[in-house]
Coordinates of C-alpha atoms in Angstrom, one line a residue:
X56 CA 93.8 100.1 143.3
X57 CA 91.1 99.6 140.6
X58 CA 90.0 95.9 139.9
X59 CA 89.7 93.8 137.0
X60 CA 86.3 93.5 135.5
X61 CA 85.5 90.2 134.1
X62 CA 83.5 92.3 131.7
X63 CA 87.2 93.5 130.8
X64 CA 87.2 94.0 126.8
X65 CA 91.1 92.8 126.4
X66 CA 93.3 89.7 127.4
X67 CA 97.4 89.9 127.7
X68 CA 98.3 87.2 124.5
X69 CA 101.5 87.1 123.0
X70 CA 102.5 89.6 120.9
X71 CA 105.7 90.2 118.1
X72 CA 107.5 92.0 121.0
X73 CA 106.8 89.9 123.8
X74 CA 103.7 90.1 125.6
X75 CA 100.9 92.8 124.9
X76 CA 97.0 93.8 125.2
X77 CA 94.4 92.3 122.7
X78 CA 90.9 93.3 122.1
X79 CA 88.6 90.4 123.2
X80 CA 85.2 92.9 122.3
X81 CA 84.8 95.7 120.1
X82 CA 86.2 99.2 121.5
X83 CA 84.8 101.9 119.7
X84 CA 86.8 105.3 119.1
X85 CA 86.4 107.4 122.3
X86 CA 86.5 104.5 125.2
X87 CA 88.4 104.4 128.2
X88 CA 90.2 100.9 127.9
X89 CA 92.4 100.7 130.7
X90 CA 94.1 102.8 133.9
X91 CA 97.7 103.0 134.2
X92 CA 98.8 102.8 137.6
X93 CA 101.2 102.2 140.4
X94 CA 102.9 104.1 143.0
X95 CA 103.8 107.8 142.6
X96 CA 107.3 108.5 142.4
X97 CA 108.5 111.9 144.0
X98 CA 111.2 113.8 141.8
X99 CA 112.5 115.7 145.1
X100 CA 113.2 112.1 146.8
X101 CA 116.5 111.2 145.5
X102 CA 115.9 107.2 146.7
X103 CA 112.5 107.7 144.7
X104 CA 113.8 109.8 142.1
X105 CA 116.4 106.7 141.5
X106 CA 114.1 104.6 140.5
X107 CA 114.7 103.4 137.2
X108 CA 112.6 100.7 135.2
X109 CA 111.3 100.9 131.3
X110 CA 107.4 101.2 132.9
X111 CA 108.2 104.7 133.9
X112 CA 104.9 106.9 133.1
X113 CA 105.4 110.5 133.9
X114 CA 102.9 113.6 135.2
X115 CA 104.9 116.1 135.8
X116 CA 108.2 117.5 136.1
X117 CA 107.9 116.3 139.8
X118 CA 105.5 112.8 139.7
X119 CA 105.7 109.6 137.9
X120 CA 103.8 106.6 138.0
X121 CA 105.9 103.6 138.3
X122 CA 104.0 100.9 136.9
X123 CA 106.0 97.9 137.2
X124 CA 103.7 96.1 139.7
X125 CA 102.1 93.5 138.6
X126 CA 98.7 94.5 138.5
X127 CA 99.0 97.2 136.1
X128 CA 97.8 95.1 133.0
X129 CA 97.6 98.3 131.2
X130 CA 102.4 98.3 131.4
X131 CA 101.6 95.3 128.6
X132 CA 100.2 97.2 126.1
X133 CA 103.0 98.1 123.7
X134 CA 104.2 101.1 121.7
X135 CA 103.5 102.2 118.2
X136 CA 104.2 104.8 115.6
X137 CA 100.5 104.2 114.2
X138 CA 98.7 103.3 117.2
X139 CA 94.7 102.7 117.8
X140 CA 94.8 103.8 121.3
X141 CA 96.2 107.1 123.1
X142 CA 97.6 107.8 126.9
X143 CA 94.6 110.2 128.5
X144 CA 97.1 112.1 130.9
X145 CA 95.3 114.0 134.2
X146 CA 97.8 115.3 136.1
X147 CA 96.2 116.9 138.8
X148 CA 94.6 113.8 139.3
X149 CA 97.5 112.3 139.2
X150 CA 95.8 109.2 136.8
X151 CA 96.3 108.0 133.3
X152 CA 93.9 106.3 130.9
X153 CA 94.6 104.3 127.9
X154 CA 91.7 105.3 125.6
X155 CA 91.2 104.0 122.3
X156 CA 91.2 106.4 118.6
X157 CA 90.2 104.3 116.5
X158 CA 87.5 101.8 116.3
X159 CA 89.0 98.8 117.7
X160 CA 88.3 94.7 116.6
X161 CA 88.6 92.0 118.3
X162 CA 92.1 90.2 118.3
X163 CA 93.6 93.4 117.4
X164 CA 95.9 94.3 119.5
X165 CA 95.7 98.0 121.9
X166 CA 98.7 99.9 121.7
X167 CA 99.7 103.8 121.9
X168 CA 102.7 106.3 121.5
X169 CA 104.8 106.0 123.9
X170 CA 106.5 109.3 123.7
X171 CA 109.8 110.7 121.7
X172 CA 112.0 110.1 124.8
X173 CA 111.0 106.7 125.1
X174 CA 111.4 105.7 121.8
X175 CA 115.2 107.1 121.4
X176 CA 115.7 106.0 124.7
X177 CA 114.6 102.3 124.3
X178 CA 113.3 101.8 121.4
X179 CA 115.6 103.3 118.6
X180 CA 119.1 101.1 119.8
X181 CA 117.1 98.1 119.7
X182 CA 114.8 99.0 116.4
X183 CA 110.7 99.6 116.9
X184 CA 108.5 96.4 115.8
X185 CA 105.5 97.7 115.7
X186 CA 103.1 96.8 112.3
X187 CA 104.1 100.3 111.1
X188 CA 107.5 99.9 111.4
X189 CA 107.8 96.2 110.5
X190 CA 106.0 96.8 107.2
X191 CA 108.2 99.5 106.7
X192 CA 111.4 96.9 106.9
X193 CA 108.9 94.6 104.7
X194 CA 109.1 97.8 101.7
X195 CA 112.5 98.3 101.9
X196 CA 113.2 94.0 102.1
X197 CA 111.2 94.0 99.0
X198 CA 112.9 96.6 97.4
X199 CA 116.5 95.5 98.1
X200 CA 115.4 91.5 96.7
X201 CA 114.2 93.5 93.6
X202 CA 117.5 95.5 92.9
X203 CA 119.2 92.0 93.6
X204 CA 117.1 90.5 91.1
X205 CA 117.5 93.4 88.3
X206 CA 121.4 93.9 89.2
X207 CA 121.6 90.0 88.6
X208 CA 119.7 90.0 85.7
X209 CA 121.7 92.9 84.8
X210 CA 124.9 90.6 85.1
X211 CA 123.3 88.0 83.1
X212 CA 122.7 89.9 80.2
X213 CA 126.1 91.3 80.2
X214 CA 127.6 87.9 80.5
X215 CA 125.4 86.5 77.7
X216 CA 126.3 89.3 75.3
X217 CA 129.7 88.8 76.3
X218 CA 130.6 85.5 75.7
X219 CA 127.8 85.9 72.1
X220 CA 131.0 88.6 70.7
X221 CA 132.7 85.8 71.7
X222 CA 131.7 83.1 70.4
X223 CA 131.2 85.3 67.1
X224 CA 134.6 86.7 66.9
X225 CA 136.0 82.9 67.7
X226 CA 133.3 82.2 64.4
X227 CA 134.9 84.9 62.1
X228 CA 138.6 83.6 63.3
X229 CA 138.3 79.9 62.2
X230 CA 136.3 81.7 58.9
X231 CA 139.7 83.7 58.2
X232 CA 141.4 80.5 59.3
X233 CA 139.3 78.3 56.8
X234 CA 140.2 80.4 54.0
X235 CA 143.4 80.9 54.5
X236 CA 144.3 76.8 54.2
X237 CA 141.9 76.6 51.0
X238 CA 144.2 79.8 49.8
X239 CA 146.8 78.1 50.3
X240 CA 146.1 74.8 49.0
X241 CA 145.8 76.5 45.6
X242 CA 149.2 78.2 45.7
X243 CA 150.2 75.0 46.2
X244 CA 148.3 73.1 43.7
X245 CA 149.7 76.3 40.7
X246 CA 152.8 75.7 42.2
X247 CA 153.2 72.3 40.9
X248 CA 151.7 72.5 37.5
X249 CA 150.3 75.5 35.3
X250 CA 146.0 74.6 34.7
X251 CA 145.3 74.4 30.8
X252 CA 141.4 74.1 30.1
X253 CA 141.1 72.4 33.5
X254 CA 143.8 70.3 33.7
X255 CA 147.2 70.4 34.3
X256 CA 150.2 68.7 32.7
X257 CA 152.1 68.0 35.6
X258 CA 155.0 70.1 36.2
X259 CA 155.3 69.8 32.1
X260 CA 155.9 73.4 30.3
X261 CA 153.9 74.5 27.3
X262 CA 157.2 74.9 25.8
X263 CA 158.6 71.5 26.6
X264 CA 155.4 70.0 25.4
X265 CA 155.0 72.1 22.0
X266 CA 159.4 71.2 21.0
X267 CA 158.4 67.7 21.5
X268 CA 155.5 67.6 19.1
X269 CA 157.8 69.2 16.8
X270 CA 160.6 67.0 16.9
X271 CA 157.6 64.2 16.2
X272 CA 156.6 65.9 13.2
X273 CA 159.8 66.1 12.0
X274 CA 160.8 62.5 12.3
X275 CA 157.7 61.7 10.4
X276 CA 158.7 63.4 7.6
X277 CA 162.1 62.0 7.0
X278 CA 161.0 58.7 7.4
X279 CA 158.2 59.6 4.7
X280 CA 161.3 60.8 2.1
X281 CA 163.2 58.1 3.0
X282 CA 160.9 56.0 1.6

C-alpha cells in the first residue's frame, strides 16, 4: 500500500459534489498524480463478486479494485465530462494511476471521466454536476429565462395593442354619440321654429305674419278715408 508523500501536489477539499481532490501545486500534463488502489476482488469468488459500492474500479473481466478503503485518497477524485486527468490502467500489474492530460493549476479540482457504465448507473439518474454539465445547465436556464422574458414582453405588447384598439373604439363611439346629440338638438330647434336670416319666429308661420301685416295696412287705409 503506497504512502502519501508530504510533497503531494493535492489535498482533499470541499467540492460541488461533496469532497474532491484539488491541486496544491502546478501539475504538468502527463504527470502521474496519484495511484488508485485497494483490495483486489476476484469475480470468480461469489462472496467477492457480490461486493457492491461506487468505488469499484474494474481492471479486467476477473479483477476489480475495491477503492472504498480510507487510505485510497484517489477515491475523492470526481467525475468530469471534460476532465483534466485520466485513469492509466495497467491490467497486468493490476494497478491504476491517475495521470494529468492538461496542465493543472493550484486550486483546480482534479477530475477524470469515470466511463459510460458508471455514468449511466450512478450519475445520470441524479444529474452530472461537473463543470461542463453545470455550464450546459446554466446556459439552458439562461436561454429559458430569456425566452420567458421575451414571452412576457410579447404578451405585454399584445395587451397594450388591445387596450389601444379598445380606447380608439371607445373614443370613436363617444364622438359618434356627441355628433348624434348635436344633430338631435339641431333638429329640435328646427321643429320649434323656422329660421329666417338667422332668427326664429317662435312658432309663427310666415303666412300668418304676412296676413297680419296686410290686415294692419287695410285698417290704416280705412282710417285715412274716414278722415
